[in-house]
Amino acid sequence: MGFLPSPGGHLVASTFDLRDLGVLFENQQRHLNHFFDNLDLGQAQAFAQALIDAPGAVFFSGIGKSGFVAHKLSQTLASLGFTRSSYLPPVDALHGDIGALFPSDLLVLISKSGSSDELLKLVPCARAKGARLISITSVQSNPLAALCDMNVHLPLEKEACPFGLAPVTSTAIQMVFGDTIVAAIMRVRKLTKEQYARNHPAGKIGKSLIFKVKDLMKKREDLPLCKEGDMIMDQLTELTSKGCGCLLVINAENRLIGTFTDGDLRRTLKSNGEGIFKLTVGEMCNR
């Protein structure tokens, strides 16, 4: 039985050479330019049209690093809200998950070589379910492309990996191609910011496009309010319980006249000592 070398063995202190690093980025740029210069836009158009014309759901599948790309693209397409889209793990699909696939669905299989056993085994099963099959590959005349209804060839000059093996360029062009197709779908469907925001309610996208001040603001019952004549020490609970870090000081007409913050409390205590028990909020607030 063979043994793999220990990952901790033969460690060598390494530093990056700026020129070598520059050469690697130049190589990657050249490989990406090869993709852009040689991509068949007719195939790209047919693929984009197939996605928006799919009568059912659109599933993406892949193995290894191509599987990560497939997963990401399925989520991005789903986020547009035009069609149901999901990732179908090829191994799990052969153990029951293929039950999610229906005759009106589209299955997109992503593979650099087009020779992945897991995808080749999935094809006849998906075909038996009546789904339409599209492959996205980078090797000419591969077996996966021959088995699918449509193939998109992503031109790959070479991997930027020093050994030419690790999928560092092939996955980059897969992602660039898929995301650009999604952008094209957004344009042809005339997706508005408001439509896009409805599927992104959280995070910066949702907050910038969906939520208004009135949706997030604290209402009156949640405000740390006090009158200017209230004693400072009597308002400690109000100051600490509302989670605002301050008191909003109002007059008899309920108009805001100033604030009194946690920092103001500490400074007042430091400068006045026990005298703070005799001070009103109005005397020490920031007007």
CSV table of C-alpha atoms in Angstrom, one decimal:
chain,number,residue,atom,x,y,z
A,1,MET,CA,0.0,0.0,0.0
A,2,GLY,CA,1.3,3.4,-0.9
A,3,PHE,CA,1.5,6.4,1.4
A,4,LEU,CA,1.0,10.0,0.8
A,5,PRO,CA,3.7,12.4,2.1
A,6,SER,CA,2.9,14.2,5.3
A,7,PRO,CA,1.6,17.7,4.6
A,8,GLY,CA,3.9,19.0,7.3
A,9,GLY,CA,7.0,17.5,5.9
A,10,HIS,CA,9.7,19.2,3.7
A,11,LEU,CA,8.3,22.7,4.4
A,12,VAL,CA,10.4,25.4,2.7
A,13,ALA,CA,10.2,29.0,3.7
A,14,SER,CA,8.9,30.7,0.5
A,15,THR,CA,8.5,34.3,-0.7
A,16,PHE,CA,6.8,35.5,-3.8
A,17,ASP,CA,8.9,37.0,-6.6
A,18,LEU,CA,7.1,40.0,-8.0
A,19,ARG,CA,8.1,39.2,-11.6
A,20,ASP,CA,7.1,35.6,-11.4
A,21,LEU,CA,3.7,36.7,-10.0
A,22,GLY,CA,3.3,39.2,-12.8
A,23,VAL,CA,4.1,36.5,-15.4
A,24,LEU,CA,1.3,34.2,-13.9
A,25,PHE,CA,-1.2,37.0,-14.1
A,26,GLU,CA,-0.2,37.8,-17.7
A,27,ASN,CA,-0.5,34.1,-18.6
A,28,GLN,CA,-4.0,34.0,-17.0
A,29,GLN,CA,-5.0,37.1,-18.9
A,30,ARG,CA,-3.8,35.6,-22.2
A,31,HIS,CA,-5.7,32.4,-21.5
A,32,LEU,CA,-8.9,34.4,-20.7
A,33,ASN,CA,-8.4,36.5,-23.9
A,34,HIS,CA,-8.2,33.2,-25.9
A,35,PHE,CA,-11.6,32.3,-24.5
A,36,PHE,CA,-13.1,35.7,-25.4
A,37,ASP,CA,-11.5,35.7,-28.8
A,38,ASN,CA,-12.7,32.2,-29.8
A,39,LEU,CA,-16.1,31.8,-28.1
A,40,ASP,CA,-18.9,30.9,-30.5
A,41,LEU,CA,-21.5,33.6,-29.8
A,42,GLY,CA,-24.0,31.6,-31.7
A,43,GLN,CA,-23.7,28.8,-29.2
A,44,ALA,CA,-23.9,31.4,-26.3
A,45,GLN,CA,-27.1,32.8,-27.9
A,46,ALA,CA,-28.7,29.4,-28.3
A,47,PHE,CA,-27.9,28.5,-24.7
A,48,ALA,CA,-29.3,31.7,-23.3
A,49,GLN,CA,-32.5,31.2,-25.4
A,50,ALA,CA,-32.8,27.7,-24.1
A,51,LEU,CA,-32.7,29.0,-20.5
A,52,ILE,CA,-35.4,31.6,-20.9
A,53,ASP,CA,-37.6,29.2,-23.1
A,54,ALA,CA,-37.4,26.3,-20.6
A,55,PRO,CA,-41.0,25.4,-19.8
A,56,GLY,CA,-40.0,23.8,-16.5
A,57,ALA,CA,-37.2,24.2,-14.0
A,58,VAL,CA,-33.5,24.6,-14.9
A,59,PHE,CA,-31.1,22.3,-13.1
A,60,PHE,CA,-27.3,22.7,-13.1
A,61,SER,CA,-25.0,19.8,-12.3
A,62,GLY,CA,-21.2,19.2,-12.3
A,63,ILE,CA,-18.6,17.4,-10.3
A,64,GLY,CA,-15.6,18.8,-8.5
A,65,LYS,CA,-14.7,22.4,-9.1
A,66,SER,CA,-17.2,22.5,-12.1
A,67,GLY,CA,-19.8,21.5,-9.5
A,68,PHE,CA,-19.1,24.6,-7.5
A,69,VAL,CA,-19.6,26.7,-10.6
A,70,ALA,CA,-22.8,24.9,-11.4
A,71,HIS,CA,-24.1,25.5,-7.9
A,72,LYS,CA,-23.3,29.2,-8.1
A,73,LEU,CA,-24.9,29.7,-11.5
A,74,SER,CA,-28.1,27.9,-10.4
A,75,GLN,CA,-28.4,30.2,-7.5
A,76,THR,CA,-27.7,33.3,-9.5
A,77,LEU,CA,-30.4,32.3,-12.1
A,78,ALA,CA,-32.9,31.6,-9.4
A,79,SER,CA,-32.3,35.0,-7.8
A,80,LEU,CA,-33.7,36.7,-11.0
A,81,GLY,CA,-37.1,35.3,-10.2
A,82,PHE,CA,-37.9,34.3,-13.9
A,83,THR,CA,-37.6,30.6,-13.5
A,84,ARG,CA,-37.1,27.9,-10.9
A,85,SER,CA,-33.5,26.9,-10.8
A,86,SER,CA,-31.5,24.5,-8.6
A,87,TYR,CA,-28.3,22.5,-8.3
A,88,LEU,CA,-28.6,18.8,-8.8
A,89,PRO,CA,-25.6,16.9,-7.3
A,90,PRO,CA,-24.8,14.1,-9.8
A,91,VAL,CA,-24.0,11.5,-7.2
A,92,ASP,CA,-27.0,12.2,-5.1
A,93,ALA,CA,-29.1,12.3,-8.2
A,94,LEU,CA,-28.3,8.7,-8.8
A,95,HIS,CA,-29.4,7.9,-5.3
A,96,GLY,CA,-32.9,9.5,-5.4
A,97,ASP,CA,-32.5,13.2,-6.0
A,98,ILE,CA,-33.2,12.8,-9.7
A,99,GLY,CA,-36.8,12.5,-8.5
A,100,ALA,CA,-36.9,16.3,-8.7
A,101,LEU,CA,-36.4,16.2,-12.5
A,102,PHE,CA,-39.5,16.3,-14.7
A,103,PRO,CA,-40.1,16.0,-18.5
A,104,SER,CA,-40.4,19.8,-18.9
A,105,ASP,CA,-37.1,20.5,-17.1
A,106,LEU,CA,-33.7,21.5,-18.5
A,107,LEU,CA,-30.5,20.0,-17.1
A,108,VAL,CA,-27.2,21.8,-17.7
A,109,LEU,CA,-24.1,19.6,-17.2
A,110,ILE,CA,-20.8,21.5,-16.7
A,111,SER,CA,-17.5,19.7,-17.2
A,112,LYS,CA,-14.1,20.7,-18.5
A,113,SER,CA,-13.3,17.3,-20.1
A,114,GLY,CA,-16.8,16.1,-20.8
A,115,SER,CA,-15.6,12.7,-19.5
A,116,SER,CA,-16.6,12.7,-15.9
A,117,ASP,CA,-18.1,9.3,-15.0
A,118,GLU,CA,-20.6,10.7,-12.6
A,119,LEU,CA,-22.1,12.9,-15.4
A,120,LEU,CA,-22.0,10.3,-18.0
A,121,LYS,CA,-23.9,7.9,-15.7
A,122,LEU,CA,-26.5,10.7,-15.0
A,123,VAL,CA,-27.3,11.3,-18.7
A,124,PRO,CA,-29.3,8.2,-19.5
A,125,CYS,CA,-31.2,8.5,-16.2
A,126,ALA,CA,-32.1,12.2,-16.9
A,127,ARG,CA,-33.0,11.2,-20.4
A,128,ALA,CA,-35.4,8.6,-19.1
A,129,LYS,CA,-37.1,11.3,-17.0
A,130,GLY,CA,-37.7,13.3,-20.2
A,131,ALA,CA,-35.5,16.3,-19.4
A,132,ARG,CA,-33.6,18.2,-22.1
A,133,LEU,CA,-29.8,18.1,-21.7
A,134,ILE,CA,-27.2,20.7,-22.4
A,135,SER,CA,-23.5,20.2,-21.8
A,136,ILE,CA,-20.9,23.0,-21.3
A,137,THR,CA,-17.4,21.6,-22.0
A,138,SER,CA,-13.9,22.7,-23.1
A,139,VAL,CA,-12.5,19.5,-24.8
A,140,GLN,CA,-13.5,18.9,-28.4
A,141,SER,CA,-15.4,15.8,-29.4
A,142,ASN,CA,-16.0,14.6,-25.8
A,143,PRO,CA,-18.5,11.8,-24.9
A,144,LEU,CA,-20.7,14.1,-22.8
A,145,ALA,CA,-21.3,16.5,-25.6
A,146,ALA,CA,-22.2,13.6,-27.9
A,147,LEU,CA,-24.9,12.4,-25.5
A,148,CYS,CA,-26.6,15.8,-24.9
A,149,ASP,CA,-29.2,17.7,-27.0
A,150,MET,CA,-26.9,20.8,-27.2
A,151,ASN,CA,-23.3,21.5,-26.4
A,152,VAL,CA,-21.6,24.8,-25.6
A,153,HIS,CA,-17.8,24.7,-26.2
A,154,LEU,CA,-15.8,27.0,-23.9
A,155,PRO,CA,-12.4,27.5,-25.7
A,156,LEU,CA,-9.6,26.7,-23.2
A,157,GLU,CA,-6.0,27.5,-24.3
A,158,LYS,CA,-4.3,26.1,-21.2
A,159,GLU,CA,-4.7,26.1,-17.4
A,160,ALA,CA,-2.6,28.7,-15.6
A,161,CYS,CA,-1.6,26.1,-13.1
A,162,PRO,CA,2.2,25.5,-13.3
A,163,PHE,CA,1.5,21.8,-14.1
A,164,GLY,CA,-1.4,22.6,-16.5
A,165,LEU,CA,-3.7,20.4,-14.4
A,166,ALA,CA,-5.5,22.3,-11.6
A,167,PRO,CA,-8.7,23.9,-12.9
A,168,VAL,CA,-7.8,27.5,-12.4
A,169,THR,CA,-8.5,28.8,-15.9
A,170,SER,CA,-11.3,26.4,-17.0
A,171,THR,CA,-13.4,27.2,-13.9
A,172,ALA,CA,-12.8,30.9,-14.5
A,173,ILE,CA,-14.2,30.8,-18.0
A,174,GLN,CA,-17.1,28.7,-16.9
A,175,MET,CA,-18.0,31.3,-14.3
A,176,VAL,CA,-17.5,34.2,-16.7
A,177,PHE,CA,-19.6,32.5,-19.4
A,178,GLY,CA,-22.4,31.6,-17.0
A,179,ASP,CA,-22.6,35.0,-15.3
A,180,THR,CA,-22.5,36.8,-18.6
A,181,ILE,CA,-25.4,34.7,-19.8
A,182,VAL,CA,-27.3,35.6,-16.7
A,183,ALA,CA,-26.6,39.3,-17.3
A,184,ALA,CA,-27.9,38.9,-20.9
A,185,ILE,CA,-31.1,37.3,-19.5
A,186,MET,CA,-31.5,40.3,-17.1
A,187,ARG,CA,-31.3,42.6,-20.1
A,188,VAL,CA,-33.6,40.8,-22.5
A,189,ARG,CA,-36.2,40.3,-19.8
A,190,LYS,CA,-35.9,44.0,-18.9
A,191,LEU,CA,-35.4,43.2,-15.2
A,192,THR,CA,-36.0,46.2,-13.0
A,193,LYS,CA,-34.1,47.1,-9.8
A,194,GLU,CA,-37.4,46.7,-7.9
A,195,GLN,CA,-38.0,43.2,-9.3
A,196,TYR,CA,-34.4,42.2,-8.5
A,197,ALA,CA,-34.7,43.6,-5.0
A,198,ARG,CA,-37.8,41.5,-4.2
A,199,ASN,CA,-35.6,38.4,-4.2
A,200,HIS,CA,-32.8,40.1,-2.2
A,201,PRO,CA,-34.5,41.3,1.0
A,202,ALA,CA,-31.5,41.0,3.2
A,203,GLY,CA,-28.0,42.6,3.0
A,204,LYS,CA,-27.0,45.7,1.2
A,205,ILE,CA,-29.0,45.0,-1.9
A,206,GLY,CA,-32.3,44.7,-0.1
A,207,LYS,CA,-31.7,47.5,2.3
A,208,SER,CA,-30.8,49.9,-0.6
A,209,LEU,CA,-33.6,48.9,-2.9
A,210,ILE,CA,-36.5,47.7,-0.7
A,211,PHE,CA,-36.4,49.2,2.8
A,212,LYS,CA,-37.4,52.7,3.5
A,213,VAL,CA,-36.7,54.7,6.7
A,214,LYS,CA,-40.2,53.9,8.0
A,215,ASP,CA,-39.5,50.2,7.7
A,216,LEU,CA,-36.5,50.3,10.0
A,217,MET,CA,-37.1,53.3,12.3
A,218,LYS,CA,-37.9,52.9,15.9
A,219,LYS,CA,-41.5,53.9,16.7
A,220,ARG,CA,-42.6,56.1,19.6
A,221,GLU,CA,-43.0,53.2,22.1
A,222,ASP,CA,-39.4,52.1,21.4
A,223,LEU,CA,-37.9,55.5,21.7
A,224,PRO,CA,-35.8,56.4,24.8
A,225,LEU,CA,-37.8,59.6,25.6
A,226,CYS,CA,-37.5,61.9,28.7
A,227,LYS,CA,-38.5,65.4,29.6
A,228,GLU,CA,-35.9,68.1,30.2
A,229,GLY,CA,-37.0,68.4,33.9
A,230,ASP,CA,-36.4,64.7,34.6
A,231,MET,CA,-33.6,63.9,37.0
A,232,ILE,CA,-30.7,62.1,35.3
A,233,MET,CA,-30.5,59.2,37.8
A,234,ASP,CA,-34.2,58.6,37.4
A,235,GLN,CA,-33.7,58.0,33.6
A,236,LEU,CA,-31.0,55.3,33.8
A,237,THR,CA,-33.4,52.5,33.0
A,238,GLU,CA,-34.7,54.4,30.0
A,239,LEU,CA,-31.2,55.1,28.8
A,240,THR,CA,-30.0,51.5,29.0
A,241,SER,CA,-33.1,49.5,28.1
A,242,LYS,CA,-34.0,50.9,24.7
A,243,GLY,CA,-30.7,50.0,23.1
A,244,CYS,CA,-30.1,53.4,21.5
A,245,GLY,CA,-27.2,54.6,23.6
A,246,CYS,CA,-28.9,57.9,24.3
A,247,LEU,CA,-31.9,59.7,25.7
A,248,LEU,CA,-34.0,61.9,23.4
A,249,VAL,CA,-34.9,64.9,25.4
A,250,ILE,CA,-38.3,66.6,24.6
A,251,ASN,CA,-40.1,69.6,25.9
A,252,ALA,CA,-43.7,70.0,27.1
A,253,GLU,CA,-44.9,70.1,23.4
A,254,ASN,CA,-43.1,66.8,22.7
A,255,ARG,CA,-40.6,68.5,20.5
A,256,LEU,CA,-37.0,67.3,20.4
A,257,ILE,CA,-34.6,69.7,22.2
A,258,GLY,CA,-31.5,67.6,22.6
A,259,THR,CA,-29.8,64.3,23.4
A,260,PHE,CA,-28.1,62.8,26.4
A,261,THR,CA,-25.8,59.8,25.6
A,262,ASP,CA,-24.0,57.1,27.5
A,263,GLY,CA,-20.8,59.1,27.1
A,264,ASP,CA,-22.5,62.2,28.5
A,265,LEU,CA,-23.5,60.2,31.6
A,266,ARG,CA,-19.9,59.0,32.2
A,267,ARG,CA,-18.6,62.5,31.8
A,268,THR,CA,-21.2,64.1,34.0
A,269,LEU,CA,-20.5,61.5,36.7
A,270,LYS,CA,-16.8,62.1,36.5
A,271,SER,CA,-17.1,65.9,36.7
A,272,ASN,CA,-19.9,66.2,39.2
A,273,GLY,CA,-19.6,63.1,41.4
A,274,GLU,CA,-22.5,62.8,43.8
A,275,GLY,CA,-23.8,66.1,42.4
A,276,ILE,CA,-25.3,64.1,39.5
A,277,PHE,CA,-28.2,63.1,41.8
A,278,LYS,CA,-29.3,66.8,41.8
A,279,LEU,CA,-29.0,67.4,38.0
A,280,THR,CA,-31.8,67.3,35.4
A,281,VAL,CA,-31.4,65.9,32.0
A,282,GLY,CA,-32.1,69.3,30.5
A,283,GLU,CA,-29.2,70.8,32.4
A,284,MET,CA,-26.6,68.4,30.9
A,285,CYS,CA,-28.1,67.4,27.5
A,286,ASN,CA,-26.7,68.4,24.1
A,287,ARG,CA,-29.2,70.8,22.7
